[in-house]
Coordinates of C-alpha atoms in Angstrom, one line a residue:
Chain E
X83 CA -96.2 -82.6 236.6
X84 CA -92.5 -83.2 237.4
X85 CA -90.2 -84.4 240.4
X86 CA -86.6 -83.7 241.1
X87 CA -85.8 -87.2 241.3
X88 CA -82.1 -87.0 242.2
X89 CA -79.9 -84.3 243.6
X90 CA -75.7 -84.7 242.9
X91 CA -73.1 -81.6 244.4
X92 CA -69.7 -81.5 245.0
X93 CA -67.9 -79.9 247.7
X94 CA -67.3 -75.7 246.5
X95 CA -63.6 -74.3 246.5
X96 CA -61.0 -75.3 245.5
X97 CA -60.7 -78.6 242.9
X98 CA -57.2 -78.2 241.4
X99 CA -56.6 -80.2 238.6
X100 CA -60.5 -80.7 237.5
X101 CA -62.2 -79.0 234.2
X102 CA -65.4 -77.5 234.4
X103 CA -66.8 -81.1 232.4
X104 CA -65.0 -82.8 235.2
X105 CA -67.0 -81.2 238.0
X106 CA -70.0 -81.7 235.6
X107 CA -69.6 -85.6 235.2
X108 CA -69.0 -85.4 239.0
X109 CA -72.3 -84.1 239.9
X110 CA -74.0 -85.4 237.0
X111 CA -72.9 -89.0 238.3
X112 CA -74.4 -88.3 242.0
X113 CA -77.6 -86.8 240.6
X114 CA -78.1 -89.9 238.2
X115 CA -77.0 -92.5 240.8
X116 CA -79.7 -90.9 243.2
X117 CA -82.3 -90.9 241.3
X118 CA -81.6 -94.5 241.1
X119 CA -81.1 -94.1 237.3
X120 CA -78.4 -95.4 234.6
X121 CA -77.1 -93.0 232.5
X122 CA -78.7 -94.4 229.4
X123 CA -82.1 -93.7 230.7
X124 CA -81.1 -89.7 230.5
X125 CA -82.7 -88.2 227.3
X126 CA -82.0 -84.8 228.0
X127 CA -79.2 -82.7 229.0
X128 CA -79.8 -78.9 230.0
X129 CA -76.4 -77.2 230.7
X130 CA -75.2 -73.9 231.8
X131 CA -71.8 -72.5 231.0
X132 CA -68.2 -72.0 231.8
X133 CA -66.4 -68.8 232.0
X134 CA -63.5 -70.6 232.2
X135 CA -64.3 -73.1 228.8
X136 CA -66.9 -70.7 226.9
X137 CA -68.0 -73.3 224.2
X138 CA -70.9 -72.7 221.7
X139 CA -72.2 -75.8 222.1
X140 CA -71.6 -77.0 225.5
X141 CA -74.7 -79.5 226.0
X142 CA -73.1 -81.9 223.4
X143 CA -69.7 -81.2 224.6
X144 CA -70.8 -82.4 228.0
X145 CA -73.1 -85.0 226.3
X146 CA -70.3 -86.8 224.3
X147 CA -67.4 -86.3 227.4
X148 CA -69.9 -87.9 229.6
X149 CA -71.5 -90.5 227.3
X150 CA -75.2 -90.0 226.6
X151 CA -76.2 -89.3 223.2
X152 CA -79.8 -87.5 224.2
X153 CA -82.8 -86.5 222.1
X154 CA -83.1 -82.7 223.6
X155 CA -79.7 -80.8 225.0
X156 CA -78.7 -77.4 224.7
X157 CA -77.0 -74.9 227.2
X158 CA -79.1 -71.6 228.9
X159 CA -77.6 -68.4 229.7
X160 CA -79.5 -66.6 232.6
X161 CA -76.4 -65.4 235.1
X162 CA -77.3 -66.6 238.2
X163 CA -80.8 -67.9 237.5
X164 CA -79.7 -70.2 235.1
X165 CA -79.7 -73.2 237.3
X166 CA -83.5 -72.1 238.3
X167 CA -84.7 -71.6 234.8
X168 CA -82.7 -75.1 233.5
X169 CA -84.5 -76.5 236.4
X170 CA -88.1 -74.5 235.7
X171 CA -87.3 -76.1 231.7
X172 CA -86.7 -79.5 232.2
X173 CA -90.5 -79.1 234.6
X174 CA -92.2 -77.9 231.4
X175 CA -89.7 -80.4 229.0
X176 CA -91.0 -83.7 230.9
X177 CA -94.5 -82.4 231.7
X178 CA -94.8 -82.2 227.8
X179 CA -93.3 -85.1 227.1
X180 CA -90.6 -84.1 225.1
X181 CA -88.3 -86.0 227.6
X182 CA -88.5 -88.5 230.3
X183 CA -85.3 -87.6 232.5
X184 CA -84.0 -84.6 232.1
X185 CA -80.3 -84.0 233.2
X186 CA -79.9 -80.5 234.6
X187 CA -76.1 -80.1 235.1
X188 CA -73.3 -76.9 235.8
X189 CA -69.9 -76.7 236.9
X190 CA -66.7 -74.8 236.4
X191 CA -63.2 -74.5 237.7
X192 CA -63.9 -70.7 238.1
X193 CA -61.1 -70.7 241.3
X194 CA -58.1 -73.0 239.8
X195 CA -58.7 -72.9 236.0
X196 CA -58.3 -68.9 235.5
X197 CA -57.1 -66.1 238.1
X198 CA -59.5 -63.8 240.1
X199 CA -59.1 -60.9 238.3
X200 CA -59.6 -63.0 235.3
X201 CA -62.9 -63.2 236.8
X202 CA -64.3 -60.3 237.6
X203 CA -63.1 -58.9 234.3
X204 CA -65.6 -61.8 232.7
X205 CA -68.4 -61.0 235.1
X206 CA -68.1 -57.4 234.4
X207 CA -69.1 -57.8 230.6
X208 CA -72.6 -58.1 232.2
X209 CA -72.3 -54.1 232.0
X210 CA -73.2 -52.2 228.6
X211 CA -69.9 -52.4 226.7
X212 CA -70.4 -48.9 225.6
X213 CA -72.0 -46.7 228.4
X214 CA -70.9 -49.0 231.5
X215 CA -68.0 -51.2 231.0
X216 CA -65.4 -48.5 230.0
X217 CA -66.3 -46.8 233.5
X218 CA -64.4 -49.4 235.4
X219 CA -67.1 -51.2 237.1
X220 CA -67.0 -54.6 238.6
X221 CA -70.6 -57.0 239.6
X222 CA -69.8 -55.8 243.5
X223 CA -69.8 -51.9 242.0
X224 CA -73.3 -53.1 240.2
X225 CA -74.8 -54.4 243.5
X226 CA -72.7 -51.6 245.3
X227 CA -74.7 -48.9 243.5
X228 CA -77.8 -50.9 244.0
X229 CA -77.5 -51.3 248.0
X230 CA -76.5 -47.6 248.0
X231 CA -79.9 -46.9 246.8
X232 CA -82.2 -49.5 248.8
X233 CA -79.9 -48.7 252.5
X234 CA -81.3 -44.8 251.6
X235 CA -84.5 -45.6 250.6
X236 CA -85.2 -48.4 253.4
X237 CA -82.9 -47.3 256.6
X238 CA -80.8 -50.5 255.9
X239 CA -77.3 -50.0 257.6
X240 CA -74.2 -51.9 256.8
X241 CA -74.3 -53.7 260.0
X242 CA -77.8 -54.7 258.9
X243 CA -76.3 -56.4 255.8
X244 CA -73.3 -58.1 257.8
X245 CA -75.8 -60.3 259.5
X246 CA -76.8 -62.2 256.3
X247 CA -72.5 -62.8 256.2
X248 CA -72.6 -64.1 259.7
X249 CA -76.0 -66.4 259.0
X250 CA -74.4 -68.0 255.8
X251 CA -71.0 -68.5 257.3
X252 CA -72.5 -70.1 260.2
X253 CA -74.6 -72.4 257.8
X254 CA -71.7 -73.1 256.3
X255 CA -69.7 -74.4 259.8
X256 CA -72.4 -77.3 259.7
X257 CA -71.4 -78.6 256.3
X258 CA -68.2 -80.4 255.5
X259 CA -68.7 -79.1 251.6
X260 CA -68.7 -75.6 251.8
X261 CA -65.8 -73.4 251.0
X262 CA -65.8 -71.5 254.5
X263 CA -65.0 -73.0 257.9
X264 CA -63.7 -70.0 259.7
X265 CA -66.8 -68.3 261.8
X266 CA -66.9 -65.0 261.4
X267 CA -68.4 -61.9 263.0
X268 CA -70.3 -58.4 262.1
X269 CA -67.4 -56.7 263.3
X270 CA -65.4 -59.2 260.9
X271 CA -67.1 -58.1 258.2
X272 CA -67.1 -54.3 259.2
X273 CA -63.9 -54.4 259.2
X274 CA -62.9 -56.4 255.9
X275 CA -61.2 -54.9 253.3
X276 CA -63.5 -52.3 251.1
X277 CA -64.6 -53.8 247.9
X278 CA -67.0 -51.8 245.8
X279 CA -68.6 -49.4 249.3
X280 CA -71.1 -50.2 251.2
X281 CA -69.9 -53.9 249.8
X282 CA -66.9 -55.1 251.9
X283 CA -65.1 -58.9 251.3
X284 CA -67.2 -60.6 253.6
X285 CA -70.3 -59.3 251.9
X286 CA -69.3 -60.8 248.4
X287 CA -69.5 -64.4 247.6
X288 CA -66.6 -66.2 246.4
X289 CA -64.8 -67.7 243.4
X290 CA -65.0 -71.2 243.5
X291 CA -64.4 -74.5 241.9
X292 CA -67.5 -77.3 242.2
X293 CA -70.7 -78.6 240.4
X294 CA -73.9 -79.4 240.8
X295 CA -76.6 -81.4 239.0
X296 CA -80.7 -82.9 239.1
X297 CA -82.2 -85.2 237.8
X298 CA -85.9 -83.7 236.7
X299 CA -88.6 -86.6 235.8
X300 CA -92.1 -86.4 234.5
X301 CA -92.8 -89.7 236.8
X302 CA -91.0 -90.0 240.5
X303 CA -88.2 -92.9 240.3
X304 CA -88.6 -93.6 244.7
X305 CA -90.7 -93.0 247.3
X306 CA -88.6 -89.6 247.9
X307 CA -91.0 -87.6 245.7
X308 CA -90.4 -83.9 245.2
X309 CA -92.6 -81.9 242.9
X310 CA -91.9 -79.0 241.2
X311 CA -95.4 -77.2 242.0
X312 CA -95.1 -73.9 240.7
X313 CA -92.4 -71.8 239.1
X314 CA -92.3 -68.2 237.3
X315 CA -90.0 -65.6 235.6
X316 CA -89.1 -62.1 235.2
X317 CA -86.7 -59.7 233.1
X318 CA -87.3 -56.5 233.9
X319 CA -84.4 -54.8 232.0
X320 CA -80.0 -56.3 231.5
X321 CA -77.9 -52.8 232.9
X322 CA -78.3 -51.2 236.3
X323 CA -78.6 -48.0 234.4
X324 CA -81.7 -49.4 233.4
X325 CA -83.6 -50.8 235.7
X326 CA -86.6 -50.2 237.3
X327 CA -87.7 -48.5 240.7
X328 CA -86.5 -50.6 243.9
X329 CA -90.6 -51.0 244.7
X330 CA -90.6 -52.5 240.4
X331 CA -87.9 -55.2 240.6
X332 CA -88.4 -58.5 239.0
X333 CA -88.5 -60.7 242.0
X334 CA -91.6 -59.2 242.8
X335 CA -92.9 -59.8 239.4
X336 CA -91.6 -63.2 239.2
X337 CA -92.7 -64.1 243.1
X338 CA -96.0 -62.6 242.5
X339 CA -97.0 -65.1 239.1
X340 CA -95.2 -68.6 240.9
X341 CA -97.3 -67.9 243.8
X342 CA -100.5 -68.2 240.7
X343 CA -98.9 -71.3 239.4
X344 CA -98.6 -73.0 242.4
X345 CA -102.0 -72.2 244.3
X346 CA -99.3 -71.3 246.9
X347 CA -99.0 -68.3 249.8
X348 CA -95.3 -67.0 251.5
X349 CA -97.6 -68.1 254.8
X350 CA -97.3 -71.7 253.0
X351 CA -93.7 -72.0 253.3
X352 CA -91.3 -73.8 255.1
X353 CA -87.7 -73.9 253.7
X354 CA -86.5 -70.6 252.0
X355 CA -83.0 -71.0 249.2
X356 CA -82.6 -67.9 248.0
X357 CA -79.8 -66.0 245.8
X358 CA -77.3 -64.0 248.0
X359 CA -74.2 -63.9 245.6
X360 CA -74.1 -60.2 247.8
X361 CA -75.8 -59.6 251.3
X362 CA -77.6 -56.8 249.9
X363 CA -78.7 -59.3 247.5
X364 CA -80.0 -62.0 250.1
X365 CA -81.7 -58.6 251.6
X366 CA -83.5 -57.3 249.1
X367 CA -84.7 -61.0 247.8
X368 CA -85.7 -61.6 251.1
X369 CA -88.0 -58.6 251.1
X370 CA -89.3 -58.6 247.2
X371 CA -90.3 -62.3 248.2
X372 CA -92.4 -61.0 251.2
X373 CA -90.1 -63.4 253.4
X374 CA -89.8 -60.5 255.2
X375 CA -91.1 -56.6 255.5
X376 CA -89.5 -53.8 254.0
X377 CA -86.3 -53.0 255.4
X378 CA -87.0 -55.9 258.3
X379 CA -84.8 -58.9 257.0
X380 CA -81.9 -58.3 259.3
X381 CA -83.8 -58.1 262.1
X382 CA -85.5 -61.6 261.5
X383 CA -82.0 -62.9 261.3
X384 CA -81.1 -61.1 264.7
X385 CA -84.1 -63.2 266.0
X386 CA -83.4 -66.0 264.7
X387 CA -86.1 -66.8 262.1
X388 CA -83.8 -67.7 259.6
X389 CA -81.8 -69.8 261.5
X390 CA -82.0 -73.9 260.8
X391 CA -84.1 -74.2 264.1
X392 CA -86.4 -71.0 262.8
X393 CA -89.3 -70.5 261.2
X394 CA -88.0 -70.3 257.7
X395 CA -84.7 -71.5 257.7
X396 CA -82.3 -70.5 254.7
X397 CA -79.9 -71.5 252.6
X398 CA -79.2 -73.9 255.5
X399 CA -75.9 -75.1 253.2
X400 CA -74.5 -71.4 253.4
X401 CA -75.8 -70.2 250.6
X402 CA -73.0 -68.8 247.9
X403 CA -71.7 -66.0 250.4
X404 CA -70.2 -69.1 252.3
X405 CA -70.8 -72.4 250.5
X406 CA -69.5 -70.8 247.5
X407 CA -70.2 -69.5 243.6
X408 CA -69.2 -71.6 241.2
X409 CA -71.1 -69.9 238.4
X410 CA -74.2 -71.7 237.4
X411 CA -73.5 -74.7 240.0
X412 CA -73.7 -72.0 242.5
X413 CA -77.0 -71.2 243.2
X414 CA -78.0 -74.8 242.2
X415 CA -76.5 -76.0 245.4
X416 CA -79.4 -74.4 247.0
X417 CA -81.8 -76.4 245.2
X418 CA -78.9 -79.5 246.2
X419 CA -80.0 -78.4 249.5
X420 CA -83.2 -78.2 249.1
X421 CA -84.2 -81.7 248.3
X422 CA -81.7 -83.2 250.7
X423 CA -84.0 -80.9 253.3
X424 CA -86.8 -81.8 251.4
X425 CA -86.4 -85.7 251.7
X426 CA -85.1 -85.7 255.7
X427 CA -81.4 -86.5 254.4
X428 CA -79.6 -83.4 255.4
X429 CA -78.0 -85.3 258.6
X430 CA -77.0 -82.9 261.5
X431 CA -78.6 -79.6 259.2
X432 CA -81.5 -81.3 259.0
X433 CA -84.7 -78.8 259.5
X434 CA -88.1 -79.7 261.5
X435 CA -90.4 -79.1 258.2
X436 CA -89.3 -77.9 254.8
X437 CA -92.6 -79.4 253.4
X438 CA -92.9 -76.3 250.8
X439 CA -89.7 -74.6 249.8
X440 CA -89.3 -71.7 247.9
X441 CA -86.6 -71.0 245.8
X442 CA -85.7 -68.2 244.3
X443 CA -82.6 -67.2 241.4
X444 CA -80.8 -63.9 239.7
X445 CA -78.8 -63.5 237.3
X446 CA -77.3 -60.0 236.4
X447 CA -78.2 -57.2 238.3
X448 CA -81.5 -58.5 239.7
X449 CA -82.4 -58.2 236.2
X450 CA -83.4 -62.2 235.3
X451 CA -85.5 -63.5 238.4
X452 CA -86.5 -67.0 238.5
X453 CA -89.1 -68.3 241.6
X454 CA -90.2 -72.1 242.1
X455 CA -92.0 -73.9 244.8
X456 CA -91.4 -77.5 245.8
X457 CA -93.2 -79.7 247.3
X458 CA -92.9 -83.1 249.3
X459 CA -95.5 -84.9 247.8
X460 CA -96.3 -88.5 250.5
Chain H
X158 CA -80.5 -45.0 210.0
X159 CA -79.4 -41.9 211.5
X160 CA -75.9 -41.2 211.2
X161 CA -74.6 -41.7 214.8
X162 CA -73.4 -38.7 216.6
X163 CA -70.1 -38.1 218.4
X164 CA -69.9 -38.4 222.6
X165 CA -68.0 -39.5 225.5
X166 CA -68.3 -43.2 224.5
X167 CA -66.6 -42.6 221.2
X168 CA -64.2 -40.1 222.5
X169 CA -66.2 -36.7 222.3
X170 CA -66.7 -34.7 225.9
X171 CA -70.5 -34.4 225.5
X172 CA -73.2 -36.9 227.3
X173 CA -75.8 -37.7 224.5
X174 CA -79.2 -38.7 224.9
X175 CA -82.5 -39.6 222.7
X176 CA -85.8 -38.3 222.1
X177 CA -88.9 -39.8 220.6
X178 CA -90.7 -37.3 218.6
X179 CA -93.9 -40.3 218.2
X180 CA -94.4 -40.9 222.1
X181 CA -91.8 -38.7 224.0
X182 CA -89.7 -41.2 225.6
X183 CA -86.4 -40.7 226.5
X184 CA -83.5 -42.8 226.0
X185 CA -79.6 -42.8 227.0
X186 CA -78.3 -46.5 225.5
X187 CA -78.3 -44.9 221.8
X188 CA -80.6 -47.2 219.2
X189 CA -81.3 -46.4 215.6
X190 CA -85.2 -47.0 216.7
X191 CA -87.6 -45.6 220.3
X192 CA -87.1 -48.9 222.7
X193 CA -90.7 -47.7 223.9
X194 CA -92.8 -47.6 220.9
X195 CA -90.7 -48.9 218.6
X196 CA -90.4 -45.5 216.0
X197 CA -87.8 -45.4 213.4
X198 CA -86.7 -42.1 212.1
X199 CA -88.4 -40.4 214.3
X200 CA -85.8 -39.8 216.8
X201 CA -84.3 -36.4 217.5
X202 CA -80.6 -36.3 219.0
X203 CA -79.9 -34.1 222.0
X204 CA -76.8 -33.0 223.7
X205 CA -77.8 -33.1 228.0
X206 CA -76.7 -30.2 230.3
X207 CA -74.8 -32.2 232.1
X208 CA -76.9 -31.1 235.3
X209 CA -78.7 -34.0 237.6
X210 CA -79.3 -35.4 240.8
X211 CA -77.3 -38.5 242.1
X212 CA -79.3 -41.6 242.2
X213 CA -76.4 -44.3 243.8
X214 CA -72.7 -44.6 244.2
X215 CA -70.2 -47.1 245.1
X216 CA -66.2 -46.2 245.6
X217 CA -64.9 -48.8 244.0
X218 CA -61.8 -49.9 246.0
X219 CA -61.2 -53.5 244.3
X220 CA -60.7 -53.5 240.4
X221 CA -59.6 -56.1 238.4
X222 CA -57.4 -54.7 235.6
X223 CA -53.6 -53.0 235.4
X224 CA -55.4 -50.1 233.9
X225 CA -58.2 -49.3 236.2
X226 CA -56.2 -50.6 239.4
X227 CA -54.2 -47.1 238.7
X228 CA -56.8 -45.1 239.7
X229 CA -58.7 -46.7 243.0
X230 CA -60.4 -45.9 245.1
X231 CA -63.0 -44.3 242.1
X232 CA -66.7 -43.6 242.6
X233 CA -69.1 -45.0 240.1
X234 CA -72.2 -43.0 240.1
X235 CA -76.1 -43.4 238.8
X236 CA -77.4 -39.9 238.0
X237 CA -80.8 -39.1 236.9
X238 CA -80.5 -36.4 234.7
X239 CA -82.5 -33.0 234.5
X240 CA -82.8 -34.4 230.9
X241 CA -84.8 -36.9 232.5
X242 CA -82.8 -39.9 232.2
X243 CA -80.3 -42.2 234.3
X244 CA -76.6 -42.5 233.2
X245 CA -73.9 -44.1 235.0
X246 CA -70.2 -41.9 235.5
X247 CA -67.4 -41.0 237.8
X248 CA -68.0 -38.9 240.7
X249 CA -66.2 -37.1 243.9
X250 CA -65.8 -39.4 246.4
X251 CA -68.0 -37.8 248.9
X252 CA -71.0 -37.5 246.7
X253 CA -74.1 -38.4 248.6
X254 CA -77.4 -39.5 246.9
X255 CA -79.5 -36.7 246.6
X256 CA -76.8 -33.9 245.7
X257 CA -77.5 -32.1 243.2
X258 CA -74.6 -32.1 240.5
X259 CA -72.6 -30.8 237.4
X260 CA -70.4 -33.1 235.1
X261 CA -67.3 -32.6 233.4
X262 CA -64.9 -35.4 231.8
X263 CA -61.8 -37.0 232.8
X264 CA -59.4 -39.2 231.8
X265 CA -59.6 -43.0 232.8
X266 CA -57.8 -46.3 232.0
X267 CA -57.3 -44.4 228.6
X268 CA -60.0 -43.1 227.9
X269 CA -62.3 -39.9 229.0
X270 CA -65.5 -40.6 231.0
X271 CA -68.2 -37.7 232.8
X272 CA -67.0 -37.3 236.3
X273 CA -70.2 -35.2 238.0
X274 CA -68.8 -32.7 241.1
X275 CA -71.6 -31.5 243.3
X276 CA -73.0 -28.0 242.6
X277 CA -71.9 -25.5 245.4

């Protein structure tokens, strides 16, 4: 058993000035303070890391900068899941008793402490050095090649994509933290500048500054009780030259054992945070989860359905396309999200139900796949 | 270990792939051991035809380095093989997935790298 007892996030974007243990202490300081904890009482540290400050041993690093001296830290490298499998870690951590509260912390200064192209050159090494890297390609060219495949397979058209823009950026409008304000348009994102084809600007996520952190307890610390009920993973393969069929991905794998560990069905759930560092990504999650049929996601955001007032509202913060993507704070603002839904505190983006959420994570090119289900326990 | 052959990735215009004599799987990412049944030694080296069928693309219009930048918009392929395996390379920019194709090698951002044309 385990509860996310306390949820901290910082506004994504820009943060000049702050290092990524900066934004970490930040978060790390909410997430603490609302699970009504002192930082003493923290006897675990899960990190993730900083392009921007690679370290070897970044756990103690943050764990010394932010005074705790803990009895279990180290950092976890899964891309974009990391924040899901830190989170799915500390679950098993506490419900072994290894620790009591487990801190669960990322952050980085991705936007202000390095350039873009910095960046991208650093997210690229996800390729294979030998038979990938020297081609030129970027993590939009990854996904590019990959929504090239499932738009052919599945009759998915680039308009279809620019809807999951349009759904995050409107999320986004709602909340004073995310990196976007601006609304913006399918035609917008039809017509914004060519990236890595059929991926345009306003189908990639950002660069941004921010941080995010949990607190994750084997007992709950207030009556605001959210329990992890369920969580699962899947590596199906590292390159896109090496992964499987569309219909073998991991999210199906990974969806397909947390739905097993939690005694859970899709039909079950009421709050949806999934990974959409690329619209095709949100897509194809989307439809691998079973949230929605084969090539029918857009259409459910056409209708609505994904909307805050729908039946399965998502990423109701706007999700990394417009929230923003910090690295391994990124997607862990959806589980920020989440709990604030989770617990009736998401103020004027607050949903009906999110009784049962699902979560789900990425990391590389849909090759590390991470899904969890919470649930509101009274 | 198997002395490792000369191809495109060290400099060589030939696409290189592996066979495993044990179970018969193929593989491109060269190892000194079959990734699918785990045989040492028993690996044969093969040259490919350079003929295959293209899986994906994406014309890269956004790249990050002074060296690459020289040469957008380029298209980054996925093509299975007649060999029977996937391997990603340069393309024309009007390839379409399904075409049928042919590779030969150009230079880029100082090296050379397959560049697949589609067969007429």
């Amino acid at each position: 058993m385990s509860y996310i007892n306390g949820v901290g996030l910082t506004s994504y974007g820009k943060h000049q000035g702050s290092s990524s243990l900066d934004l970490m202490s930040k978060a790390a300081e909410l997430a603490i303070a609302d699970a009504g904890l002192k930082r003493a009482e923290i006897d675990g540290i899960l990190c993730g890391y900083s392009t921007v400050s690679p370290h070897i041993m970044l756990a103690t690093v943050f764990a010394e900068h932010f005074g705790i001296r803990p009895s279990y830290a180290h950092a976890v490298q899964v891309g974009g899941a990391t924040g899901l499998a830190m989170t799915m870690l500390a679950h098993h951590l506490v419900d072994a008793g290894v620790a009591r509260h487990v801190l669960v912390v990322g952050g980085e200064n991705r936007l202000t402490g390095q350039s873009r192209d910095a960046s991208i050159v650093a997210l690229a090494q996800v390729g294979h050095p030998d038979y990938e890297v020297p081609l030129g390609p970027t993590i939009p060219a990854y996904y590019g090649l990959v929504a090239s495949r499932y738009m052919h397979e599945y009759g998915v058209t680039q308009q279809d994509l620019a809807e999951f823009a349009v759904l995050m950026r409107a999320h986004a409008l709602t909340h004073p933290g995310a990196q976007f304000h601006d609304p913006i348009t399918v035609a917008d994102v039809m017509a914004s500048k060519p990236v890595a084809l059929p991926l345009k600007l306003l189908d990639c996520c950002p660069v941004s500054d921010g941080g995010a952190a949990f607190v994750v307890s084997r007992e709950a610390t207030s009556e605001r009780r959210v329990r992890v009920r369920g969580c699962a993973q899947a590596h199906t393969h590292q390159h896109v030259t090496a992964a499987p069929a569309l219909s073998e991905l991991g999210a199906e794998i990974a969806i397909a054992k947390a739905k097993a560990a939690a005694g859970l069905a899709i039909s079950d759930v009421r709050y949806a945070a999934v990974y959409d560092s690329f619209t095709i990504t949100l897509a194809m999650l989307l439809e691998d989860l079973g949230l929605a049929g084969r090539g029918e996601a857009a259409a459910r955001v056409r209708s609505g359905y994904f909307g805050r007032g729908g039946e399965m509202p998502l990423n109701t913060h706007g999700g990394l396309l417009s929230y923003g993507h910090c690295g391994v704070g990124g997607a862990m603002a959806h589980l920020v999200e989440t709990h604030l839904q989770m617990t009736g505190r998401a103020g004027n983006r607050q949903v009906k139900d999110a009784s049962i959420a699902l979560l789900h994570g990425d990391g590389g090119v849909l090759s590390s796949h991470v899904s969890m289900f919470l649930e509101r326990v009274r | 270990m198997s002395e490792r052959p000369a191809d495109w990735t060290r400099g060589t215009e030939v696409i290189r792939y592996q066979v495993c004599r044990n179970c018969g799987a193929k593989q491109y990412f060269r190892r000194n051991f079959c990734a699918a049944c785990g045989a040492t030694d028993r690996l044969a080296e093969n040259q490919a035809s350079g003929e295959g069928t293209v899986y994906a693309a994406s014309l890269v219009a956004r790249a990050a380095t002074p060296e690459t930048r020289a040469h957008v918009p380029y298209n980054i392929v996925l093509v299975d093989t007649v060999e029977g395996f996937r391997m990603m390379a340069h393309g024309d920019k009007d390839l379409a997935i399904g075409d049928r194709v042919m590779a030969r090698f150009v230079p880029f951002a100082g090296r050379v790298v397959p560049y697949f044309e589609k067969i007429k």
